[in-house]
Short mmCIF file of C-alpha atoms in Angstrom, two decimals:
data_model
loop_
_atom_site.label_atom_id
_atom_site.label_comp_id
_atom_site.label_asym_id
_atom_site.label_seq_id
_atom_site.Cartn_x
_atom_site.Cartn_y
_atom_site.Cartn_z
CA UNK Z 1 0.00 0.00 0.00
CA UNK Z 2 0.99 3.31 -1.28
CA UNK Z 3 0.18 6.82 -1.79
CA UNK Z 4 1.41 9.45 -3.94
CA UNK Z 5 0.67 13.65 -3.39
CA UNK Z 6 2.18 14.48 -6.71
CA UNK Z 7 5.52 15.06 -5.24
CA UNK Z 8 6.12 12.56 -2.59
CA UNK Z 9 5.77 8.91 -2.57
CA UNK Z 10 4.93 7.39 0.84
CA UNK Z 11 5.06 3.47 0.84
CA UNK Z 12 2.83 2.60 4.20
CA UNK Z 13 2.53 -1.49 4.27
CA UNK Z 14 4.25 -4.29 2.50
CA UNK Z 15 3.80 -7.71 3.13
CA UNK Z 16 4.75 -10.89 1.79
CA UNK Z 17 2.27 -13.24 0.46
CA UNK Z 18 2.95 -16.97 1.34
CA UNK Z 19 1.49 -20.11 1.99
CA UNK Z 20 -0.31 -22.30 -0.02
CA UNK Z 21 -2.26 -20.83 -3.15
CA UNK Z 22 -5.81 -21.90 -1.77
CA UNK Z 23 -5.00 -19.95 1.95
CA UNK Z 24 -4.13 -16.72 0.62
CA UNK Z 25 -6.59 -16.42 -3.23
CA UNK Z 26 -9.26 -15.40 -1.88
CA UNK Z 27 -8.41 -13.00 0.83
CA UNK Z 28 -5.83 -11.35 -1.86
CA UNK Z 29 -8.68 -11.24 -4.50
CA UNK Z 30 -11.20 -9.72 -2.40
CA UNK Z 31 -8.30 -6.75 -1.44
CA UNK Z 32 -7.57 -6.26 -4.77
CA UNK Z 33 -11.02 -5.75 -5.38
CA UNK Z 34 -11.99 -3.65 -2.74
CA UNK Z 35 -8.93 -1.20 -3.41
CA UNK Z 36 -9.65 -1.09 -6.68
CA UNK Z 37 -13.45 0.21 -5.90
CA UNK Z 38 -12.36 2.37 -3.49
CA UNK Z 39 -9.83 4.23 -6.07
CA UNK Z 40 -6.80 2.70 -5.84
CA UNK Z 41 -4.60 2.12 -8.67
CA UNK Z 42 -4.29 -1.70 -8.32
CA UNK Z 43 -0.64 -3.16 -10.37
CA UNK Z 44 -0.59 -6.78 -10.40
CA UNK Z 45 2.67 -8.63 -12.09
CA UNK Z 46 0.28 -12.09 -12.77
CA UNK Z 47 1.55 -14.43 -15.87
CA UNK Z 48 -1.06 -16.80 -17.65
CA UNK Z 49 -3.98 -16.41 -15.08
CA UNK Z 50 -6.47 -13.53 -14.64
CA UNK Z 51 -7.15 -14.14 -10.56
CA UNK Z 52 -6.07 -10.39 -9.21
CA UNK Z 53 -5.35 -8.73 -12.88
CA UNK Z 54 -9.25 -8.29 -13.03
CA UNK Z 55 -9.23 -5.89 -10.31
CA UNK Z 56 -6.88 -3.78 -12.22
CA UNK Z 57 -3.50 -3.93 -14.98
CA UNK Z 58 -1.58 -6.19 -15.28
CA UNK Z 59 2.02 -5.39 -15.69
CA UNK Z 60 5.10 -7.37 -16.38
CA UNK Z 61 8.17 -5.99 -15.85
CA UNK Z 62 9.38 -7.61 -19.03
CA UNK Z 63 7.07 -6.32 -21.40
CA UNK Z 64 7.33 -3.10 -23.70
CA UNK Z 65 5.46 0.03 -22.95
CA UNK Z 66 4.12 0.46 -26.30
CA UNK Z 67 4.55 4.50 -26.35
CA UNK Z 68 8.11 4.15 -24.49
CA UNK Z 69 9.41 1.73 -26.46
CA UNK Z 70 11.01 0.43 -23.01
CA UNK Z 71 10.31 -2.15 -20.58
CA UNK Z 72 7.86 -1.36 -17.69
CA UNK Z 73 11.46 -2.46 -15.37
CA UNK Z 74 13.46 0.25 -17.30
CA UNK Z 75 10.69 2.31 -16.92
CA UNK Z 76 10.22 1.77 -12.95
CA UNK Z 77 13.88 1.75 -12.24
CA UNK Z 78 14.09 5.25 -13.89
CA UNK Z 79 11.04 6.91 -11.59
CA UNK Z 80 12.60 5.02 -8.21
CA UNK Z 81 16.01 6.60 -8.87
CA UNK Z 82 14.39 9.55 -10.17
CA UNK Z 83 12.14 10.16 -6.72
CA UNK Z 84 15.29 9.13 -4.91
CA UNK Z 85 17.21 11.94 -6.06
CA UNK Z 86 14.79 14.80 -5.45
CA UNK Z 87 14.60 16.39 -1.89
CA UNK Z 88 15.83 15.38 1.56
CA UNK Z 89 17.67 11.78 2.51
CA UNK Z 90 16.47 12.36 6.39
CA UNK Z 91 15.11 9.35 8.63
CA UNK Z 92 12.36 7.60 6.62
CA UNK Z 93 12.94 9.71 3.76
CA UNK Z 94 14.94 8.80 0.73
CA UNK Z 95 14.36 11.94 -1.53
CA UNK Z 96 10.53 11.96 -2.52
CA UNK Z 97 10.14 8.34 -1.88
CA UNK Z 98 9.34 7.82 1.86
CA UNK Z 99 9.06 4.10 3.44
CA UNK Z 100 7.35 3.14 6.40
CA UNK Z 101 9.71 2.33 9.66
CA UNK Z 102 10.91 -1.21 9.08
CA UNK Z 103 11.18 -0.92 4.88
CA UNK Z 104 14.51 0.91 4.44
CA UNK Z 105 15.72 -2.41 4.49
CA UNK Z 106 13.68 -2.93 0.73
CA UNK Z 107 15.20 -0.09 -0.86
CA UNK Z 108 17.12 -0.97 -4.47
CA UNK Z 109 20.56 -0.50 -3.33
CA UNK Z 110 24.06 -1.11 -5.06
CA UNK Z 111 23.74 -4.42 -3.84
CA UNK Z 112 20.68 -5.12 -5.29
CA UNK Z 113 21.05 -3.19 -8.53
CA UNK Z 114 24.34 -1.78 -10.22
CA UNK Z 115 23.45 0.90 -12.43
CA UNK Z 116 25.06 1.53 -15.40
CA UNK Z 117 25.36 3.80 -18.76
CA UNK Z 118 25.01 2.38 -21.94
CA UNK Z 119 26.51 3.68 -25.18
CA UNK Z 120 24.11 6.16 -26.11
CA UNK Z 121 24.33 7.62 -22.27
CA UNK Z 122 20.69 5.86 -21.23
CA UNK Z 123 20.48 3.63 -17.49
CA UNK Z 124 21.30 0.03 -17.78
CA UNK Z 125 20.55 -1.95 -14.54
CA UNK Z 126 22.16 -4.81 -14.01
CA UNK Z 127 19.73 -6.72 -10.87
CA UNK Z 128 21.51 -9.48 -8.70
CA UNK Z 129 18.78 -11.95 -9.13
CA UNK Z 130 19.54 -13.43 -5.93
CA UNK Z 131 19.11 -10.40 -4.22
CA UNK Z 132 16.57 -8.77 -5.96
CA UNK Z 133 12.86 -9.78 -4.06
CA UNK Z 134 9.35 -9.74 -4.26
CA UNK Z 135 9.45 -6.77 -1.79
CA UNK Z 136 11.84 -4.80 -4.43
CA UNK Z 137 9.09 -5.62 -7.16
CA UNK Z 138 7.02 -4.75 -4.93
CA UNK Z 139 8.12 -1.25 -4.61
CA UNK Z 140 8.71 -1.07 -8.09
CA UNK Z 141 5.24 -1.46 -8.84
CA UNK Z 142 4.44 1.36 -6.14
CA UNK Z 143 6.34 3.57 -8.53
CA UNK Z 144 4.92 2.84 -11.42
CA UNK Z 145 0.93 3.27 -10.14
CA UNK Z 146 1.98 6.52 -8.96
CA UNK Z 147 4.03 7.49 -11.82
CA UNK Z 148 3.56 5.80 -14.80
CA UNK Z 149 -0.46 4.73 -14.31
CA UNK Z 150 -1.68 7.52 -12.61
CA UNK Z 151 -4.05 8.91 -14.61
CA UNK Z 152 -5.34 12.10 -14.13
CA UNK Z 153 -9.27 12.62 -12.19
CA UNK Z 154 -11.89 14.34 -12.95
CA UNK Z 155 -11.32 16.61 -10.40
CA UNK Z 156 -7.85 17.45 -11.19
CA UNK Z 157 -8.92 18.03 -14.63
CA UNK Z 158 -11.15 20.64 -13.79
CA UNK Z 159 -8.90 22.74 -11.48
CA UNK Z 160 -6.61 22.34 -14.37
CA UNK Z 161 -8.34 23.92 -16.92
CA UNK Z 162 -9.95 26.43 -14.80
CA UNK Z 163 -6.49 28.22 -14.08
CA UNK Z 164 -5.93 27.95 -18.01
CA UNK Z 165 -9.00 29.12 -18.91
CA UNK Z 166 -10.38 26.68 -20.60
CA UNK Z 167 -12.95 23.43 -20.06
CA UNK Z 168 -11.97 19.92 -20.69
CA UNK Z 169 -13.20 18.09 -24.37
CA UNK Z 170 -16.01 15.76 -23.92
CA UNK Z 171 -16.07 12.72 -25.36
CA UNK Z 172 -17.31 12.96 -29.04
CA UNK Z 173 -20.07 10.50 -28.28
CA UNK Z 174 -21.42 12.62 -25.07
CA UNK Z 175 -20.94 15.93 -26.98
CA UNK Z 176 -23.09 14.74 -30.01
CA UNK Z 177 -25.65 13.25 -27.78
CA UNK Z 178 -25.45 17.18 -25.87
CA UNK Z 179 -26.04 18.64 -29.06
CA UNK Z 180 -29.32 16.40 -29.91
CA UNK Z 181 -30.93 17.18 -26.56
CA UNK Z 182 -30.04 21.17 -27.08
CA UNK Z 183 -31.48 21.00 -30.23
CA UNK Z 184 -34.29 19.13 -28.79
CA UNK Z 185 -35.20 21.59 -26.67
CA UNK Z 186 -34.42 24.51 -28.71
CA UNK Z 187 -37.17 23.22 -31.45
CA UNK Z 188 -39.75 22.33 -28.63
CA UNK Z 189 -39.38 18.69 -28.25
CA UNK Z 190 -39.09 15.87 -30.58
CA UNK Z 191 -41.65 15.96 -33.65
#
């Protein structure tokens, strides 16, 4: 569990899921889905099987963002060390990424990752596969529903335009159905 202000990402709760599959399905399922109706931006990495990726995206690190042209890992490894360099490294806080007492211990360090520059100047991370756990893919995920899959509400849309002086585009669909009903009542009703 995460949550993100725009600036500063605060990672509250992680915890490992183990046991046998039957134990934990259900009780993960039913989180996922209640997060996901209560607003939350639910990332699930799930291969093959649709049992939590129904309550939100899936994402696998390995696949390419189609706009990017990069892999959703490039892409999360980027934002972490991004957030990481911004503001203070005090206590709990790690630039804009903040962890809950107890989680410093999951941050991607040089011992985890070694990152490197390719060729053409870009970030190459080179993971220690040993090292690298579900609590770091974890986190990575945190990064990306703040980040990367965050889209924007309705209500930040509005304050957004409002300061630019503008109003948001409707939906073609909505605004031709709009212009029916105006015209509707404009010509008395429907003949």
């Amino acid at each position: 569990m995460a949550a993100y202000n725009g600036e500063a990402l605060v990672i509250q709760s992680m915890e490992a899921v183990s046991g046998l599959f039957g134990t934990w399905r259900k009780p993960l399922e039913q989180e996922c889905k209640k997060n996901a109706e209560s607003g939350f931006i639910v990332l699930v990495e799930e291969r093959g099987t649709a049992f939590f990726s129904q309550y939100g995206s899936q994402v696998l690190f390995d696949d390419i963002d189609p706009e990017e042209k990069r892999t959703y890992q490039n892409i999360a490894f980027d934002l972490y060390y991004s957030l990481t360099a911004m503001g203070d490294t005090s206590g709990n806080r790690h630039g804009n990424l903040v962890v809950a007492s107890g989680l410093e211990r999951h941050l991607l360090t040089g011992n985890v990752v070694n990152v490197e520059q390719d060729e053409k100047g870009r970030n190459r991370y080179d993971i220690e596969p040993d090292r690298f756990s579900g609590y770091h893919r974890s986190m990575l995920l945190a990064v990306l529903a703040a980040q990367f899959f965050n889209p924007p509400t309705d209500e930040y849309l509005q304050e957004f335009f409002k300061y630019i002086g503008g109003t948001p585009d409707k939906p073609k669909p909505l605004r031709t159905i709009e212009a029916v009903i105006a015209s509707r009542n404009a010509n008395g009703g429907f003949q």
